[in-house]
Coordinates of C-alpha atoms in Angstrom, one line a residue:
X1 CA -32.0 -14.5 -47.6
X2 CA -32.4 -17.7 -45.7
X3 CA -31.1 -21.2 -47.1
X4 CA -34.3 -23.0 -48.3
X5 CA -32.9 -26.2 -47.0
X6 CA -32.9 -24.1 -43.5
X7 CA -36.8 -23.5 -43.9
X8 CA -37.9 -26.7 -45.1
X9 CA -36.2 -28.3 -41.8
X10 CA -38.8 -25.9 -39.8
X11 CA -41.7 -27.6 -38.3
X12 CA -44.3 -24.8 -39.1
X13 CA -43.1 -24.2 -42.7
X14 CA -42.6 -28.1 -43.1
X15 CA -46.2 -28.3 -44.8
X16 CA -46.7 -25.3 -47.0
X17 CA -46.3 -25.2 -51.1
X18 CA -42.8 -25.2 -52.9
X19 CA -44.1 -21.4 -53.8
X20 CA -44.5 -20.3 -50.5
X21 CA -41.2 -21.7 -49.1
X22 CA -39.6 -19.5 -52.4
X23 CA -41.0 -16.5 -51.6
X24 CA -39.5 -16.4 -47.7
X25 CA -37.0 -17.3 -49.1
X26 CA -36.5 -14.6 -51.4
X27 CA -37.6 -12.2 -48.8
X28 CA -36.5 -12.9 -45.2
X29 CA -33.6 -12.0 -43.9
X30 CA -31.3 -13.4 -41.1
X31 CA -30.7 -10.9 -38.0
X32 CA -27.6 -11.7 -35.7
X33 CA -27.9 -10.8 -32.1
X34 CA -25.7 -10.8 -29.0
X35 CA -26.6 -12.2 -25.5
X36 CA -28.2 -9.3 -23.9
X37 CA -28.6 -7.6 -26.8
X38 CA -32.4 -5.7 -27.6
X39 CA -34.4 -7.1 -31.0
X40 CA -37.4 -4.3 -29.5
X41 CA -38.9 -2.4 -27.0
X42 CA -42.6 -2.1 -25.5
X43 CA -43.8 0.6 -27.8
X44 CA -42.1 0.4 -30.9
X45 CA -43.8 -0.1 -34.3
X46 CA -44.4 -3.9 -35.2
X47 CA -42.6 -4.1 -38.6
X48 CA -41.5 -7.5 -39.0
X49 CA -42.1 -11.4 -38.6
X50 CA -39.4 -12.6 -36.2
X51 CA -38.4 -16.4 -36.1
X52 CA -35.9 -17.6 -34.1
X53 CA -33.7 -20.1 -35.5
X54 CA -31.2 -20.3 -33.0
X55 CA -30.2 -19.1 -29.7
X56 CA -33.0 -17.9 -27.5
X57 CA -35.2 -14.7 -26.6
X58 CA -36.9 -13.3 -23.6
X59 CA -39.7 -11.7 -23.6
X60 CA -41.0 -9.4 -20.7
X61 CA -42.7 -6.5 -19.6
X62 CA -41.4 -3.9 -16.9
X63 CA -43.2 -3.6 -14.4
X64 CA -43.8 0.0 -12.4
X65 CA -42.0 -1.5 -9.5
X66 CA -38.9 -2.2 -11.4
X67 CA -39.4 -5.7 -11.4
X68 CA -39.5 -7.9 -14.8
X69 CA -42.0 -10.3 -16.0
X70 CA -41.0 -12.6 -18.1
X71 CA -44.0 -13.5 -21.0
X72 CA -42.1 -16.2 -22.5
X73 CA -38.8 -17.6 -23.2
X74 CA -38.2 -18.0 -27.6
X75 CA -36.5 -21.2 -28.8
X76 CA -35.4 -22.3 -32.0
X77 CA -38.5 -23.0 -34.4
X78 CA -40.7 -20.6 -32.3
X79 CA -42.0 -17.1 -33.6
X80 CA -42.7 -13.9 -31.2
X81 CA -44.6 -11.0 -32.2
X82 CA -47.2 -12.0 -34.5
X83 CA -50.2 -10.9 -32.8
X84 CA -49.0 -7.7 -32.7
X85 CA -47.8 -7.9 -36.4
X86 CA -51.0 -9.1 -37.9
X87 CA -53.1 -6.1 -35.7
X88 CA -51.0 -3.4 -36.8
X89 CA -50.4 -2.7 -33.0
X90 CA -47.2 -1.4 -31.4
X91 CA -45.1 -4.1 -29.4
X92 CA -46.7 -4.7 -26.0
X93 CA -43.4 -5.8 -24.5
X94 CA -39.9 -5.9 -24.9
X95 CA -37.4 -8.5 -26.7
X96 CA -33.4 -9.3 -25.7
X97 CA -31.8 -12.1 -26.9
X98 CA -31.2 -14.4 -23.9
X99 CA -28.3 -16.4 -25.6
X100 CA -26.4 -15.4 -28.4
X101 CA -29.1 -15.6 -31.0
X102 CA -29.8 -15.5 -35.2
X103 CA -33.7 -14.8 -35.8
X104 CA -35.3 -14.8 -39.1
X105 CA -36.9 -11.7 -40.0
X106 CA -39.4 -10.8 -42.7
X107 CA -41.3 -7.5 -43.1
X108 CA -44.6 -6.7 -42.0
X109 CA -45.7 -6.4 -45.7
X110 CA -44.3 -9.2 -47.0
X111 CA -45.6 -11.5 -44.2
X112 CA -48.7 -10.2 -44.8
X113 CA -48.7 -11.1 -48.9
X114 CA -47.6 -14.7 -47.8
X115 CA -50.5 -15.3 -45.7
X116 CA -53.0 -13.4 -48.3
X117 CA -51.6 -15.6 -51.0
X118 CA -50.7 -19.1 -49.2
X119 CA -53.6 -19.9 -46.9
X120 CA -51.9 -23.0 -45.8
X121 CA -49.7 -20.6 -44.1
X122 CA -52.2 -18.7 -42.9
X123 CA -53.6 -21.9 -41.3
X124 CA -49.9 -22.7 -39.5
X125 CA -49.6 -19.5 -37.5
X126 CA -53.1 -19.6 -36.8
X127 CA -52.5 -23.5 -35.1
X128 CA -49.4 -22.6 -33.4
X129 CA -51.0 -18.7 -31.9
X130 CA -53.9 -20.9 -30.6
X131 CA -51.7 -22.7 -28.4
X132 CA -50.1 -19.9 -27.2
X133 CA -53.2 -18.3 -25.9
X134 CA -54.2 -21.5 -24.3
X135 CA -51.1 -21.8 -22.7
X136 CA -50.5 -17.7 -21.6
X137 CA -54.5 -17.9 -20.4
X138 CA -53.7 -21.3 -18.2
X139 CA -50.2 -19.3 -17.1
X140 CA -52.5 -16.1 -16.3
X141 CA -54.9 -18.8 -14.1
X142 CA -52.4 -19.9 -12.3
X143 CA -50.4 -16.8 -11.3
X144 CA -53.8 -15.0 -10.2
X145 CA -55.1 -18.4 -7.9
X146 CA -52.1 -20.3 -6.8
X147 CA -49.3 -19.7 -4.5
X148 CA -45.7 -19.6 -5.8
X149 CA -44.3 -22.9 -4.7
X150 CA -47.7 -23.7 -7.0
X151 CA -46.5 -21.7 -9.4
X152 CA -42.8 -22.5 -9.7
X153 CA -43.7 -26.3 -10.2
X154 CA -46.5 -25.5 -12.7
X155 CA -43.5 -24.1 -14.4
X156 CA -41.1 -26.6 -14.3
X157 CA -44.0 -29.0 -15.0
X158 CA -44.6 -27.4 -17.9
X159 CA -40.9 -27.5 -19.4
X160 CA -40.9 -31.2 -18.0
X161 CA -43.9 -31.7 -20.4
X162 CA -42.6 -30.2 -23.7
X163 CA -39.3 -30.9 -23.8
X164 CA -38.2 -33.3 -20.8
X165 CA -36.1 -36.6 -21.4
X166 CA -36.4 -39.6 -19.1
X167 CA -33.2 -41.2 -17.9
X168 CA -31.5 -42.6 -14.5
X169 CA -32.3 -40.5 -11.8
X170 CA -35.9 -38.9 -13.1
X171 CA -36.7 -36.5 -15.9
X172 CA -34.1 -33.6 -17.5
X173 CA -35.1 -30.9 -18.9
X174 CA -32.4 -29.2 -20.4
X175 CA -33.3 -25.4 -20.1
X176 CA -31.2 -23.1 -18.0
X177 CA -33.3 -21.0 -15.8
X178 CA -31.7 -18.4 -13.1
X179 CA -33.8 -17.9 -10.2
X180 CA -34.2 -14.2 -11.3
X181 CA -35.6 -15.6 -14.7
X182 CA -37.6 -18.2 -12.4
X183 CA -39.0 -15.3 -10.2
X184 CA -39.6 -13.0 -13.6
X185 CA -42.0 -16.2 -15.0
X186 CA -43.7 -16.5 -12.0
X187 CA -44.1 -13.2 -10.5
X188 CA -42.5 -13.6 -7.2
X189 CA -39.5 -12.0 -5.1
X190 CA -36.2 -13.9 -6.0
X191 CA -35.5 -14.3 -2.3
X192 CA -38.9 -16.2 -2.6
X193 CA -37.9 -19.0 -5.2
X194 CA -34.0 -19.5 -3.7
X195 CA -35.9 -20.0 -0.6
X196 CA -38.5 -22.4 -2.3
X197 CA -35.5 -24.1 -4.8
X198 CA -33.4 -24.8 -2.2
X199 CA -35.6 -26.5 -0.3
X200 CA -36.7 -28.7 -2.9
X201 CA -32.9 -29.4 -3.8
X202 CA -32.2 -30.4 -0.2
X203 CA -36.3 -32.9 -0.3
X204 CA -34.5 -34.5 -4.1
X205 CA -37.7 -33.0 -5.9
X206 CA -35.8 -31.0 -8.4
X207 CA -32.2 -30.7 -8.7
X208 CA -29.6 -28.1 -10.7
X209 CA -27.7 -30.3 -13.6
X210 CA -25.2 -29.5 -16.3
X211 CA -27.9 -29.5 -18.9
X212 CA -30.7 -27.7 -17.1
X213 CA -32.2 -29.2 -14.1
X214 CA -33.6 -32.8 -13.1
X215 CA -36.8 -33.1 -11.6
X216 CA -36.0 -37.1 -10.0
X217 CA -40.3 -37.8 -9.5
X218 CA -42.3 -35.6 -11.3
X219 CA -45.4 -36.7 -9.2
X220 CA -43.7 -35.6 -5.8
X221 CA -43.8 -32.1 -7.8
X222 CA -47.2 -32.4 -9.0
X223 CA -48.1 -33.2 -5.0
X224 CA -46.3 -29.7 -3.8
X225 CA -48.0 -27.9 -6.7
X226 CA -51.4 -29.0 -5.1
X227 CA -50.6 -28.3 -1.4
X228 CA -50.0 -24.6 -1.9
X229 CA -52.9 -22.6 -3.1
X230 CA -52.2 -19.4 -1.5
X231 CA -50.9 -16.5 -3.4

């Protein structure tokens, strides 16, 4: 079981009933994983509600050429899965805990009782699935119309945007990305975004730092994302 106190700090159960909170309580679990370490595989039976509470997890897809593409990277208060829970489908991709990682789990049948019987609930994960359509189908229009310097600052735009802190020196955004997870995001070679990142390291538009990386103007970046529209 998880700690209640654990729950109620979680944005997208911060609004539902004292009853609802009990029951995830009483019938989630917590699931320990190591970096590197599968939660799934493209294929398998959906059979639980996954929450990550801490840590982090990628997910991605394999492509035919042997290449990865990376769907999305998991962070703490963010759920993965659900579409493919609420269908009945089999997962569409695969799941490995980037970090060291401990994810909430609650089964398929249970999850489904606590959005029959708390429609509050119901109304969360519908709020927070919206907004990851919107933001996979503006990802999906990018990737098939720009070029990948276009792409690669649309990403780090986008990180910028949700989670970036102002200080001296421009923006941080402390997210660790290699340039193979870079190149998984955005669909290009690796050689590709080195060639691309290093450039921009050595033109002070984005920059490596302890925490993540620092983008010093964020409008240079937005002008290189709107030069380069070729695939």
């Amino acid at each position: 079981m998880i700690d209640p106190a654990i729950i109620q700090k979680i944005a997208r159960f911060s609004g539902i009933s004292e009853k609802a909170r009990a029951l995830l309580h009483q019938q989630s679990s917590l699931r320990e994983y190591r970096k590197g370490e599968a939660i799934f595989f493209e294929g398998d039976p959906c059979t639980h509600f996954y929450f990550v509470l801490r840590g982090e997890v990628t997910v991605f897809k394999a492509l035919e050429s042997g290449r990865e593409m990376i769907m999305d990277i998991i962070r703490p208060g963010e759920a993965f899965g659900e579409v493919a829970l609420i269908n009945g489908d089999d997962f569409p991709a695969n799941a490995v805990a980037r970090t060291d990682a401990g994810v909430m789990l609650l089964a398929r049948k249970e999850y489904l009782e606590l959005l029959e019987r708390f429609p509050e609930v119901s109304r969360s994960i519908i709020r927070d699935l919206n907004l990851r359509v919107r933001s996979l189908r503006h990802r999906l229009e990018v990737l098939g119309e720009a070029g990948v310097q276009s792409r690669i600052a649309q990403l780090l735009l986008t990180y910028a945007r949700e989670m970036g802190r102002e200080q001296d020196g421009g923006v941080l955004v402390p997210v660790h990305l290699s340039r193979n997870e870079v190149a998984g995001m955005v669909g290009a070679r690796v050689e590709t975004v080195i060639r691309i990142m290093s450039r921009w390291n050595k033109d002070n538009v984005v920059h490596s730092a302890p925490e993540g990386f620092l983008i010093p103007d964020l409008d240079a970046l937005r002008e290189l994302m709107s030069q380069d529209s070729s695939p």
